[in-house]
CSV table of C-alpha atoms in Angstrom, one decimal:
chain,number,residue,atom,x,y,z
E,967,GLY,CA,122.2,90.5,77.9
E,968,ILE,CA,118.4,89.3,78.0
E,969,GLN,CA,116.0,91.4,76.2
E,970,VAL,CA,112.5,91.9,77.6
E,971,GLU,CA,109.7,93.2,74.9
E,972,GLN,CA,106.1,94.2,75.9
E,973,SER,CA,103.0,94.3,73.6
E,974,PRO,CA,101.0,96.1,72.9
E,975,PRO,CA,102.6,99.7,73.6
E,976,ASP,CA,99.5,101.3,74.0
E,977,LEU,CA,95.9,100.4,74.8
E,978,ILE,CA,92.6,102.2,74.9
E,979,LEU,CA,89.5,100.4,76.2
E,980,GLN,CA,86.1,101.0,77.5
E,981,GLU,CA,85.3,100.5,81.0
E,982,GLY,CA,84.2,96.9,81.3
E,983,ALA,CA,86.3,95.3,78.6
E,984,ASN,CA,88.9,92.6,79.0
E,985,SER,CA,92.7,92.7,77.9
E,986,THR,CA,95.6,90.7,77.8
E,987,LEU,CA,98.9,92.1,78.0
E,988,ARG,CA,102.1,89.9,76.7
E,989,CYS,CA,105.9,90.1,77.7
E,990,ASN,CA,108.6,88.1,76.0
E,991,PHE,CA,111.7,87.4,77.0
E,992,SER,CA,115.0,86.3,75.2
E,993,ASP,CA,116.4,83.6,77.4
E,994,SER,CA,115.6,81.8,80.7
E,995,VAL,CA,114.9,83.8,83.9
E,996,ASN,CA,115.0,83.0,87.5
E,997,ASN,CA,111.9,85.5,88.2
E,998,LEU,CA,109.2,87.2,86.2
E,999,GLN,CA,107.1,90.3,87.9
E,1000,TRP,CA,104.4,92.4,86.7
E,1001,PHE,CA,104.1,95.9,88.1
E,1002,HIS,CA,101.3,98.7,87.6
E,1003,GLN,CA,102.4,102.0,87.6
E,1004,ASN,CA,99.8,104.6,88.4
E,1005,PRO,CA,99.5,107.7,87.2
E,1006,TRP,CA,101.1,109.3,90.0
E,1007,GLY,CA,104.0,107.0,89.4
E,1008,GLN,CA,103.7,104.5,92.1
E,1009,LEU,CA,104.7,101.0,91.3
E,1010,ILE,CA,102.3,98.3,92.8
E,1011,ASN,CA,103.3,95.1,92.7
E,1012,LEU,CA,100.9,92.5,90.8
E,1013,PHE,CA,102.7,89.3,90.4
E,1014,TYR,CA,105.6,87.4,91.2
E,1015,ILE,CA,105.2,84.6,88.8
E,1016,PRO,CA,108.4,82.9,87.2
E,1017,SER,CA,106.0,80.1,86.0
E,1018,GLY,CA,102.4,78.9,86.0
E,1019,THR,CA,99.3,80.9,86.8
E,1020,LYS,CA,98.1,83.1,89.2
E,1021,GLN,CA,94.8,85.2,90.2
E,1022,ASN,CA,93.9,88.0,92.2
E,1023,GLY,CA,90.5,89.4,91.8
E,1024,ARG,CA,90.1,90.5,88.4
E,1025,LEU,CA,93.5,89.9,87.3
E,1026,SER,CA,95.5,86.8,86.4
E,1027,ALA,CA,98.9,86.0,84.9
E,1028,THR,CA,100.4,83.1,83.1
E,1029,THR,CA,104.1,82.5,82.7
E,1030,VAL,CA,105.2,79.6,80.3
E,1031,ALA,CA,108.6,79.7,81.0
E,1032,THR,CA,109.7,77.3,78.4
E,1033,GLU,CA,108.4,79.3,75.4
E,1034,ARG,CA,109.8,82.4,77.3
E,1035,TYR,CA,106.7,84.6,77.5
E,1036,SER,CA,104.0,85.9,80.1
E,1037,LEU,CA,100.7,86.8,79.8
E,1038,LEU,CA,98.7,89.5,82.1
E,1039,TYR,CA,94.9,89.1,81.8
E,1040,ILE,CA,92.6,92.1,83.3
E,1041,SER,CA,89.2,91.5,83.3
E,1042,SER,CA,85.9,93.8,83.6
E,1043,SER,CA,88.4,96.7,83.4
E,1044,GLN,CA,88.1,99.8,85.9
E,1045,THR,CA,89.3,103.5,84.9
E,1046,THR,CA,91.4,102.8,88.1
E,1047,ASP,CA,93.1,100.0,85.9
E,1048,SER,CA,94.5,103.0,84.0
E,1049,GLY,CA,98.4,103.5,83.9
E,1050,VAL,CA,101.3,101.5,82.8
E,1051,TYR,CA,101.9,98.1,83.2
E,1052,PHE,CA,105.4,96.6,83.3
E,1053,CYS,CA,107.1,93.2,83.1
E,1054,ALA,CA,110.4,92.8,84.6
E,1055,VAL,CA,112.8,89.8,84.6
E,1056,ASP,CA,115.5,88.5,86.9
E,1057,SER,CA,119.0,88.5,85.2
E,1058,ASN,CA,122.2,88.2,87.6
E,1059,TYR,CA,120.7,90.1,90.5
E,1060,GLN,CA,118.9,92.7,88.7
E,1061,LEU,CA,115.5,93.4,87.2
E,1062,ILE,CA,115.3,93.9,83.7
E,1063,TRP,CA,112.3,95.8,82.7
E,1064,GLY,CA,110.7,96.1,79.3
E,1065,ALA,CA,109.2,99.5,78.3
E,1066,GLY,CA,105.5,98.9,79.6
E,1067,THR,CA,102.1,98.8,78.1
E,1068,LYS,CA,100.1,101.9,78.6
E,1069,LEU,CA,96.6,101.0,79.3
E,1070,ILE,CA,93.8,103.9,79.5
E,1071,ILE,CA,90.6,102.9,80.5
E,1072,LYS,CA,87.7,105.3,79.4
E,1073,PRO,CA,84.5,105.6,81.7
M,1490,ASP,CA,106.2,93.1,102.0
M,1491,ALA,CA,108.7,95.6,102.9
M,1492,ASP,CA,107.9,99.0,103.4
M,1493,VAL,CA,110.3,101.3,101.7
M,1494,THR,CA,110.3,105.2,102.4
M,1495,GLN,CA,112.2,107.7,100.2
M,1496,THR,CA,113.2,111.3,101.0
M,1497,PRO,CA,112.7,113.7,99.2
M,1498,ARG,CA,109.6,113.0,97.2
M,1499,ASN,CA,110.4,115.8,95.1
M,1500,ARG,CA,113.3,117.9,94.4
M,1501,ILE,CA,114.6,120.5,92.2
M,1502,THR,CA,118.2,121.2,92.1
M,1503,LYS,CA,120.8,123.2,89.7
M,1504,THR,CA,123.4,121.8,87.7
M,1505,GLY,CA,126.6,121.0,89.6
M,1506,LYS,CA,124.9,120.8,93.0
M,1507,ARG,CA,125.6,117.8,95.0
M,1508,ILE,CA,122.2,116.0,96.1
M,1509,MET,CA,121.5,112.8,98.3
M,1510,LEU,CA,118.5,110.8,98.0
M,1511,GLU,CA,117.5,108.9,101.0
M,1512,CYS,CA,116.0,105.0,101.4
M,1513,SER,CA,114.9,103.1,104.3
M,1514,GLN,CA,113.1,99.8,104.8
M,1515,THR,CA,111.5,98.8,107.8
M,1516,LYS,CA,112.4,95.1,107.6
M,1517,GLY,CA,115.9,94.7,107.8
M,1518,HIS,CA,116.3,93.0,104.7
M,1519,ASP,CA,119.8,92.3,103.3
M,1520,ARG,CA,119.3,93.5,99.6
M,1521,MET,CA,118.6,97.0,98.4
M,1522,TYR,CA,118.6,98.7,95.1
M,1523,TRP,CA,118.5,102.0,93.5
M,1524,TYR,CA,116.8,102.2,90.1
M,1525,ARG,CA,116.4,105.3,87.6
M,1526,GLN,CA,113.3,105.8,85.1
M,1527,ASP,CA,113.0,108.1,82.3
M,1528,PRO,CA,110.0,109.3,80.6
M,1529,GLY,CA,108.4,106.2,78.5
M,1530,LEU,CA,110.8,103.8,79.9
M,1531,GLY,CA,111.4,100.8,82.3
M,1532,LEU,CA,113.6,101.0,85.2
M,1533,ARG,CA,117.6,100.9,84.8
M,1534,LEU,CA,119.5,99.6,87.8
M,1535,ILE,CA,122.1,102.1,89.3
M,1536,TYR,CA,123.7,100.5,92.4
M,1537,TYR,CA,122.8,97.7,94.3
M,1538,SER,CA,124.0,96.2,97.7
M,1539,PHE,CA,123.5,92.7,99.2
M,1540,ASP,CA,124.7,94.0,102.8
M,1541,VAL,CA,126.3,96.8,104.6
M,1542,LYS,CA,129.5,95.8,103.2
M,1543,ASP,CA,128.7,94.8,99.8
M,1544,ILE,CA,128.0,97.3,97.3
M,1545,ASN,CA,127.9,97.0,93.3
M,1546,LYS,CA,127.6,98.8,90.1
M,1547,GLY,CA,124.6,98.5,88.0
M,1548,GLU,CA,123.7,99.2,84.6
M,1549,ILE,CA,124.2,102.9,84.9
M,1550,SER,CA,126.4,103.8,87.9
M,1551,ASP,CA,128.6,107.0,86.3
M,1552,GLY,CA,127.5,110.1,88.0
M,1553,TYR,CA,126.3,108.3,91.3
M,1554,SER,CA,127.7,107.1,94.2
M,1555,VAL,CA,126.0,105.4,97.3
M,1556,SER,CA,126.2,104.5,100.8
M,1557,ARG,CA,124.7,101.6,103.1
M,1558,GLN,CA,124.8,103.5,106.2
M,1559,ALA,CA,122.8,100.3,107.8
M,1560,GLN,CA,121.0,97.7,107.3
M,1561,ALA,CA,118.1,99.4,106.5
M,1562,LYS,CA,119.3,102.7,105.0
M,1563,PHE,CA,120.9,103.0,101.3
M,1564,SER,CA,121.6,106.4,99.9
M,1565,LEU,CA,122.1,107.7,96.5
M,1566,SER,CA,124.1,110.7,95.7
M,1567,LEU,CA,124.6,112.8,92.8
M,1568,GLU,CA,128.1,114.4,93.3
M,1569,SER,CA,127.6,117.3,90.5
M,1570,ALA,CA,124.0,117.1,89.3
M,1571,ILE,CA,123.6,117.3,85.2
M,1572,PRO,CA,120.2,118.2,83.6
M,1573,ASN,CA,120.2,114.5,81.9
M,1574,GLN,CA,120.0,113.2,85.3
M,1575,THR,CA,116.5,114.5,85.6
M,1576,ALA,CA,114.4,111.5,86.4
M,1577,LEU,CA,112.2,109.2,88.8
M,1578,TYR,CA,114.3,107.3,91.1
M,1579,PHE,CA,113.4,104.2,92.9
M,1580,CYS,CA,114.6,102.5,95.9
M,1581,ALA,CA,113.8,98.8,96.4
M,1582,THR,CA,114.5,96.0,98.4
M,1583,HIS,CA,112.9,92.5,98.3
M,1584,SER,CA,110.4,90.2,100.1
M,1585,GLY,CA,110.6,88.0,103.3
M,1586,LEU,CA,110.1,85.0,101.0
M,1587,SER,CA,112.4,85.6,98.3
M,1588,TYR,CA,115.3,87.4,97.3
M,1589,ASN,CA,114.1,87.4,93.8
M,1590,GLU,CA,110.8,89.2,94.3
M,1591,GLN,CA,111.3,93.1,94.7
M,1592,PHE,CA,109.3,95.7,96.4
M,1593,PHE,CA,109.7,99.5,95.7
M,1594,GLY,CA,109.6,103.0,97.6
M,1595,PRO,CA,107.4,105.7,96.1
M,1596,GLY,CA,109.8,107.1,94.1
M,1597,THR,CA,111.6,110.5,94.2
M,1598,ARG,CA,111.0,113.3,91.3
M,1599,LEU,CA,114.4,115.0,90.6
M,1600,THR,CA,114.8,117.9,88.4
M,1601,VAL,CA,118.1,119.4,87.3
M,1602,LEU,CA,117.9,122.6,85.9
């Protein structure tokens, strides 16, 4: 089945820093989503981005479907950005998830 | 976006007990899903339903059953709970614009002693 790998697994930054999170997938996909899981466990939709680039405030994402990767950019990090960031790809009607990148933003 | 609610939010039970987790969505979307998350990992699919009469097993369906009582309701049951079913359980449905974009409920934290 399709494999999803995220890097780095952990990232610790000071408030105000920028970061890039990567998601690689092993086969072509119909859909790719980025989620933020906050410290209380809630999953928040960030982007639905099967291809191209999208931006939402300090966050942006780019998916290059032909090269099977997606990038999530976080600029001017805030402590509320802390949590785990997941990418998930659609394969045969189900989402296949990466293991996530755990982001800690220090004040 | 679809509003997805889950009850209970937290549950502690004992080995061998039957337990039901409930999920409702406000938009009446066709497809609903149950996922499980273990610590430090992404989510894995337990069951999914494309309609009231269309229910399918996911990657890890053993030990679980589901019921789609209505378009808006999708319940997950553990017939005889065991400790390794301790996990965070999420229900999901899709957006109004695309079957491929999923939105999740707040999760149920289940502990089996």
